[in-house]
PDB file of C-alpha atoms in Angstrom:
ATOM      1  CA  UNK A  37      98.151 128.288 115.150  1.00 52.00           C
ATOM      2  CA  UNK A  38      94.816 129.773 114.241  1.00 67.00           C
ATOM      3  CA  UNK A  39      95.255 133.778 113.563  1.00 68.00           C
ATOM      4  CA  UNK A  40      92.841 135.740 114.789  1.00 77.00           C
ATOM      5  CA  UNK A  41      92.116 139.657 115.139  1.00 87.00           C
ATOM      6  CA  UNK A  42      93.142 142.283 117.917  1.00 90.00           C
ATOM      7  CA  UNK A  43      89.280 142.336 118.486  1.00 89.00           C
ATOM      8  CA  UNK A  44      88.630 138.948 118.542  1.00 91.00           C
ATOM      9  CA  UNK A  45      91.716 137.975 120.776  1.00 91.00           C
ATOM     10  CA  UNK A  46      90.184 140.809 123.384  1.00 91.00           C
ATOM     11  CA  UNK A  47      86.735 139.403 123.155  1.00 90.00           C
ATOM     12  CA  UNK A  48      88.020 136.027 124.207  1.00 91.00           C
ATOM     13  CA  UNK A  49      90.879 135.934 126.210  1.00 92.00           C
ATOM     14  CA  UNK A  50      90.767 139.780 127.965  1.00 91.00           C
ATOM     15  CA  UNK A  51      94.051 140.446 126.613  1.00 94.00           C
ATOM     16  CA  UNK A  52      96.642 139.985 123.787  1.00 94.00           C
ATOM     17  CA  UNK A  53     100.281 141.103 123.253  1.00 94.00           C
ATOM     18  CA  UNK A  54     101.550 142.846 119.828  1.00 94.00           C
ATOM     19  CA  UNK A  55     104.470 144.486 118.411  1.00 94.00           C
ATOM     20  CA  UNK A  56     104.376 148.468 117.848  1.00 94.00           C
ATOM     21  CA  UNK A  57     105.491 149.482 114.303  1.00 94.00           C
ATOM     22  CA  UNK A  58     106.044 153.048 113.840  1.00 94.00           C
ATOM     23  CA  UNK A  59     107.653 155.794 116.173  1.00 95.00           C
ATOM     24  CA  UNK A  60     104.821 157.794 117.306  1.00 94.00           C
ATOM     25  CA  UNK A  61     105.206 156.787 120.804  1.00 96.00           C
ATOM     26  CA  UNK A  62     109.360 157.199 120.918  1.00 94.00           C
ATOM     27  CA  UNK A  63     111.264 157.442 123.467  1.00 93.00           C
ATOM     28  CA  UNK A  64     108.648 154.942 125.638  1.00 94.00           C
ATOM     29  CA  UNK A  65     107.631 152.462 122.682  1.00 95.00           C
ATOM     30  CA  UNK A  66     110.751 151.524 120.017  1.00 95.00           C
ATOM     31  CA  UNK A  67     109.690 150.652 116.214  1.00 95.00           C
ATOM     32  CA  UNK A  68     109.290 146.729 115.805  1.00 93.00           C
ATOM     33  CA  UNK A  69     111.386 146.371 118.810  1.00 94.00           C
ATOM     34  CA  UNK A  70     108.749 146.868 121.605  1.00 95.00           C
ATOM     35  CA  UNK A  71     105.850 144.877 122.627  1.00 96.00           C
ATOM     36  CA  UNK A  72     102.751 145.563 124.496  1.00 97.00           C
ATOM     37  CA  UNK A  73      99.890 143.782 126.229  1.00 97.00           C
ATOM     38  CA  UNK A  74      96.582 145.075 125.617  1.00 97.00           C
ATOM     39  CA  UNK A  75      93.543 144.232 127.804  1.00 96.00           C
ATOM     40  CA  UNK A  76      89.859 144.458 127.798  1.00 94.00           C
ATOM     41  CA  UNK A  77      88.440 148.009 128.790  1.00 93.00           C
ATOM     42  CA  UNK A  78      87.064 147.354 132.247  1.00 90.00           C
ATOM     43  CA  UNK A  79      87.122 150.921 133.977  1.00 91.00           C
ATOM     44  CA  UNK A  80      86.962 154.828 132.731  1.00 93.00           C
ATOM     45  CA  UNK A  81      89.811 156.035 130.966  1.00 96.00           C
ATOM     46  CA  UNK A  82      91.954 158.480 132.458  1.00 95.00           C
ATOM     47  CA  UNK A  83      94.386 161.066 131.297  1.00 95.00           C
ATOM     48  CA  UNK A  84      97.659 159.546 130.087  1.00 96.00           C
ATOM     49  CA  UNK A  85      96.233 155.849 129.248  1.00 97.00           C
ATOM     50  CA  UNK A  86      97.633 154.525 126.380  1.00 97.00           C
ATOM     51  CA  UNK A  87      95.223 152.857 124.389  1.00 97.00           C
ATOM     52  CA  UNK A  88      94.549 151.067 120.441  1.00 97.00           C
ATOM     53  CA  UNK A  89      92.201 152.615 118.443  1.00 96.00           C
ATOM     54  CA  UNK A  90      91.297 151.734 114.906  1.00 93.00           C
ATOM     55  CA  UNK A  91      90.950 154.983 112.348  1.00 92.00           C
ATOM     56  CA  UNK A  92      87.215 155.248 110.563  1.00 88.00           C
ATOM     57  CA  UNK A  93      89.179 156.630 107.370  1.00 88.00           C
ATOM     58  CA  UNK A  94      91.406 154.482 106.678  1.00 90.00           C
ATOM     59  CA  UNK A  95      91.146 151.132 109.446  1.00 87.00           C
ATOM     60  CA  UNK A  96      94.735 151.581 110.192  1.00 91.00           C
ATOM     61  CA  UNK A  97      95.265 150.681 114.200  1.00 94.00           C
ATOM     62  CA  UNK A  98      96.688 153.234 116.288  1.00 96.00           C
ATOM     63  CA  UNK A  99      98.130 153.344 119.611  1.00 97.00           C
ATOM     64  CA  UNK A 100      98.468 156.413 121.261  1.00 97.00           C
ATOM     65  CA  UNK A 101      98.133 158.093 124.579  1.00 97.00           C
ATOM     66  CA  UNK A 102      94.918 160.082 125.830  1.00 97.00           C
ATOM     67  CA  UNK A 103      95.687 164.044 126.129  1.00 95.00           C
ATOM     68  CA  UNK A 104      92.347 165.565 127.152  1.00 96.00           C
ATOM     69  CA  UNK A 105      88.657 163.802 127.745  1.00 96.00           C
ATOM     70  CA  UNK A 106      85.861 165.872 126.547  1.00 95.00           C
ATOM     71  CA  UNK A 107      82.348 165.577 127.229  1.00 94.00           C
ATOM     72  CA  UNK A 108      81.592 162.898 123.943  1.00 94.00           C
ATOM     73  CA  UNK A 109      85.162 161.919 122.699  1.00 95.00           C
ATOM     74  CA  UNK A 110      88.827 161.759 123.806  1.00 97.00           C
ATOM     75  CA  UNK A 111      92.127 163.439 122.049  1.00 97.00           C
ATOM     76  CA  UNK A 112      94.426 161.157 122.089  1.00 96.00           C
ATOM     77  CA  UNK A 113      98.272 161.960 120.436  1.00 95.00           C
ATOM     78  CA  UNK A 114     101.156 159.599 120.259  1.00 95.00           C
ATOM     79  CA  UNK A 115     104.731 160.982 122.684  1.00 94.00           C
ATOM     80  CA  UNK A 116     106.598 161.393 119.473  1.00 92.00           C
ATOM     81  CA  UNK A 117     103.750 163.686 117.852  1.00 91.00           C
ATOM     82  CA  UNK A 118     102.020 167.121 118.143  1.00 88.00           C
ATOM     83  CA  UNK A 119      99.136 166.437 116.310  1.00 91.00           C
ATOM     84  CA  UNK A 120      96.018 165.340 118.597  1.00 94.00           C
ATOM     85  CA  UNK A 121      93.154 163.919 117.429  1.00 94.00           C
ATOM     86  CA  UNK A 122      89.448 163.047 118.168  1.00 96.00           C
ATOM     87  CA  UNK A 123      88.737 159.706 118.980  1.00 96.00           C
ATOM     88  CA  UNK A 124      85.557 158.660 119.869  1.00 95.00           C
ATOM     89  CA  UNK A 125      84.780 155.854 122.511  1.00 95.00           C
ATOM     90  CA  UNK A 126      83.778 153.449 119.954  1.00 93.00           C
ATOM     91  CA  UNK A 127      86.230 153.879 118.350  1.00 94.00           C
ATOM     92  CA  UNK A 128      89.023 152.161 121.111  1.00 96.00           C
ATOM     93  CA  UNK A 129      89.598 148.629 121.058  1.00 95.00           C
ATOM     94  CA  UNK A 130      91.770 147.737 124.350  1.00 96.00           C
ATOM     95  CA  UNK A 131      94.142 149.808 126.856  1.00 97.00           C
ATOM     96  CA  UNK A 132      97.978 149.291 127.004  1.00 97.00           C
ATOM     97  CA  UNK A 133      98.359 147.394 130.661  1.00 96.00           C
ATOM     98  CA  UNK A 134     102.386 146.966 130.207  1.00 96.00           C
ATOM     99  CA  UNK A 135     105.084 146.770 127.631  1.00 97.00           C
ATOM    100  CA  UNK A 136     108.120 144.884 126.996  1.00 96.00           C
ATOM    101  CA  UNK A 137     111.428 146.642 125.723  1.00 91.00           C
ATOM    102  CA  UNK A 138     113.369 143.528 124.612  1.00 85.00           C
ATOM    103  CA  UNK A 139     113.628 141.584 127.798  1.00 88.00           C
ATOM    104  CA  UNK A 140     112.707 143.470 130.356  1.00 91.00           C
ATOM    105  CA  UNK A 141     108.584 144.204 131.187  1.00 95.00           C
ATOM    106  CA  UNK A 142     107.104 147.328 132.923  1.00 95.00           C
ATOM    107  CA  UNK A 143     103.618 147.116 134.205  1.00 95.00           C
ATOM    108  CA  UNK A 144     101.670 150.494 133.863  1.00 94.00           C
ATOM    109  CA  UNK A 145     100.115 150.453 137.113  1.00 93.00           C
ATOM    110  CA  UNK A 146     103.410 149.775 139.218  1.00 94.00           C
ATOM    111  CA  UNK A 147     106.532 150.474 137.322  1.00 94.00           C
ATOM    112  CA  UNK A 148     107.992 153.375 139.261  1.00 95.00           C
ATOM    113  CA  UNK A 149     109.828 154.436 135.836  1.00 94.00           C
ATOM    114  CA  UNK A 150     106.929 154.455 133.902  1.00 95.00           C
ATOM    115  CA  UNK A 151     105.232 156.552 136.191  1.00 95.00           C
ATOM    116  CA  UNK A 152     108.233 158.940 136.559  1.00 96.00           C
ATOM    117  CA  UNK A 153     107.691 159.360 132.326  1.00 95.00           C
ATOM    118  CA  UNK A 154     104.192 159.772 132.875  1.00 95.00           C
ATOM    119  CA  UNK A 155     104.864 162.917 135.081  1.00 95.00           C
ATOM    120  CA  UNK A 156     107.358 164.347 132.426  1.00 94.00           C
ATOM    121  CA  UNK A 157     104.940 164.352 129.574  1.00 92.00           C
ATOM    122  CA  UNK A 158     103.511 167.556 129.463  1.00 91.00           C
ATOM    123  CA  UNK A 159     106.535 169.144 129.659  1.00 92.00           C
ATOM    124  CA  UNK A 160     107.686 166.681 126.956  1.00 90.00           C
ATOM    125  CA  UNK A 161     104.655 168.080 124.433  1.00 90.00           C
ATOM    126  CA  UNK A 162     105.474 171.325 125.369  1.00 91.00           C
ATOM    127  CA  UNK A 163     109.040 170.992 124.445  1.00 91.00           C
ATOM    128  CA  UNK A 164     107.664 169.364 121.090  1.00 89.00           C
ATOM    129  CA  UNK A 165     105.019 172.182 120.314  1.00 90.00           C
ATOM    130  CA  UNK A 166     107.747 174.897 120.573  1.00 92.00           C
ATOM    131  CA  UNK A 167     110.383 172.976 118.695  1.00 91.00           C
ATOM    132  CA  UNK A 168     107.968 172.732 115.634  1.00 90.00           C
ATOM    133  CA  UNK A 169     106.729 176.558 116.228  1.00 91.00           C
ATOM    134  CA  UNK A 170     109.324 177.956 114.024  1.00 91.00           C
ATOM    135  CA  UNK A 171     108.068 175.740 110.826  1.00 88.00           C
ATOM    136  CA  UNK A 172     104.796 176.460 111.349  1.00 85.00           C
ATOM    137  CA  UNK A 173     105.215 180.362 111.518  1.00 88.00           C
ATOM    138  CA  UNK A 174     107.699 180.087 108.562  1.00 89.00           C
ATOM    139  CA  UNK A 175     105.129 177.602 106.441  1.00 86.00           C
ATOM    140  CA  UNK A 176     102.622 180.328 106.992  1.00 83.00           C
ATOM    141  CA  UNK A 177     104.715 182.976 105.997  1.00 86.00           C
ATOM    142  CA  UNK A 178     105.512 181.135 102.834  1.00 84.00           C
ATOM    143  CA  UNK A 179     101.368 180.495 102.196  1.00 80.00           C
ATOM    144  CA  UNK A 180     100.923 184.847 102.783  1.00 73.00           C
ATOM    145  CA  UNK A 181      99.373 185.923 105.808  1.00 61.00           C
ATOM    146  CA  UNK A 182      96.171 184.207 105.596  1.00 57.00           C
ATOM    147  CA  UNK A 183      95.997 182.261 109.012  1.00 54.00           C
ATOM    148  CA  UNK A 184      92.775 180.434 107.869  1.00 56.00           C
ATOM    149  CA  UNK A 185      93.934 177.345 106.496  1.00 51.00           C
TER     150      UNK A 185
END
């Protein structure tokens, strides 16, 4: 079997399958245990697409979900995280069309329980970002008051 890249796989067939590795998008995506199929970019990303980017810094690929569009980039942050980033069109390889958790396979555009999870997300951040409030007032403390960072 000839191996080829993420990129390469899009370019030719429109769409590939991989495993995720890494918890950033728990409870939707499971470490080494899910699977997802990517596809092509054909239309304008909206809020809540779930899509593979590859990091300038360091090439590592990413997949995480898009938070906010601005005018000339996106911030994309994975369900498991609080930390958004900026991510710049270029920068995205393919959009997350489905996902397979073991056996059973839930397309994005019609799976009624994805979309139900969809709906709970920002209240799902906003649960996250007020967990991890305490740390980050007592980490400042710690540091003096200086807020700059």
């Amino acid at each position: 079997m000839k191996r080829t890249t993420i990129e390469q796989e899009l370019k030719d067939t429109g769409r590939c399958l991989i495993q995720t590795v890494g918890v950033s998008m728990e409870p939707l995506l499971h470490n080494r245990y899910s699977s997802v199929v990517l596809e092509e970019i054909k239309q304008p990303l909206k809020l809540y697409d779930v899509v593979l980017f590859q990091r300038p810094s360091d090439g590592d690929y990413v997949l995480h979900r898009i938070v906010k569009i601005r005018e000339h980039d996106y911030l994309i942050c994975g369900d498991n995280c609080i930390q958004k980033e900026p991510v710049l069109p270029e920068q995205i390889i393919g959009i997350m069309t489905g996902y397979f958790n073991g056996d059973d396979f839930a397309d994005c555009a019609a799976d009624v329980k994805y979309k139900r999870y969809v709906r709970s997300l920002p209240c799902r951040y906003l649960y996250r970002w007020c967990r991890a409030f305490p740390g980050r007032v007592v980490r400042r403390l710690k540091r003096g008051f200086s807020w700059k960072e």
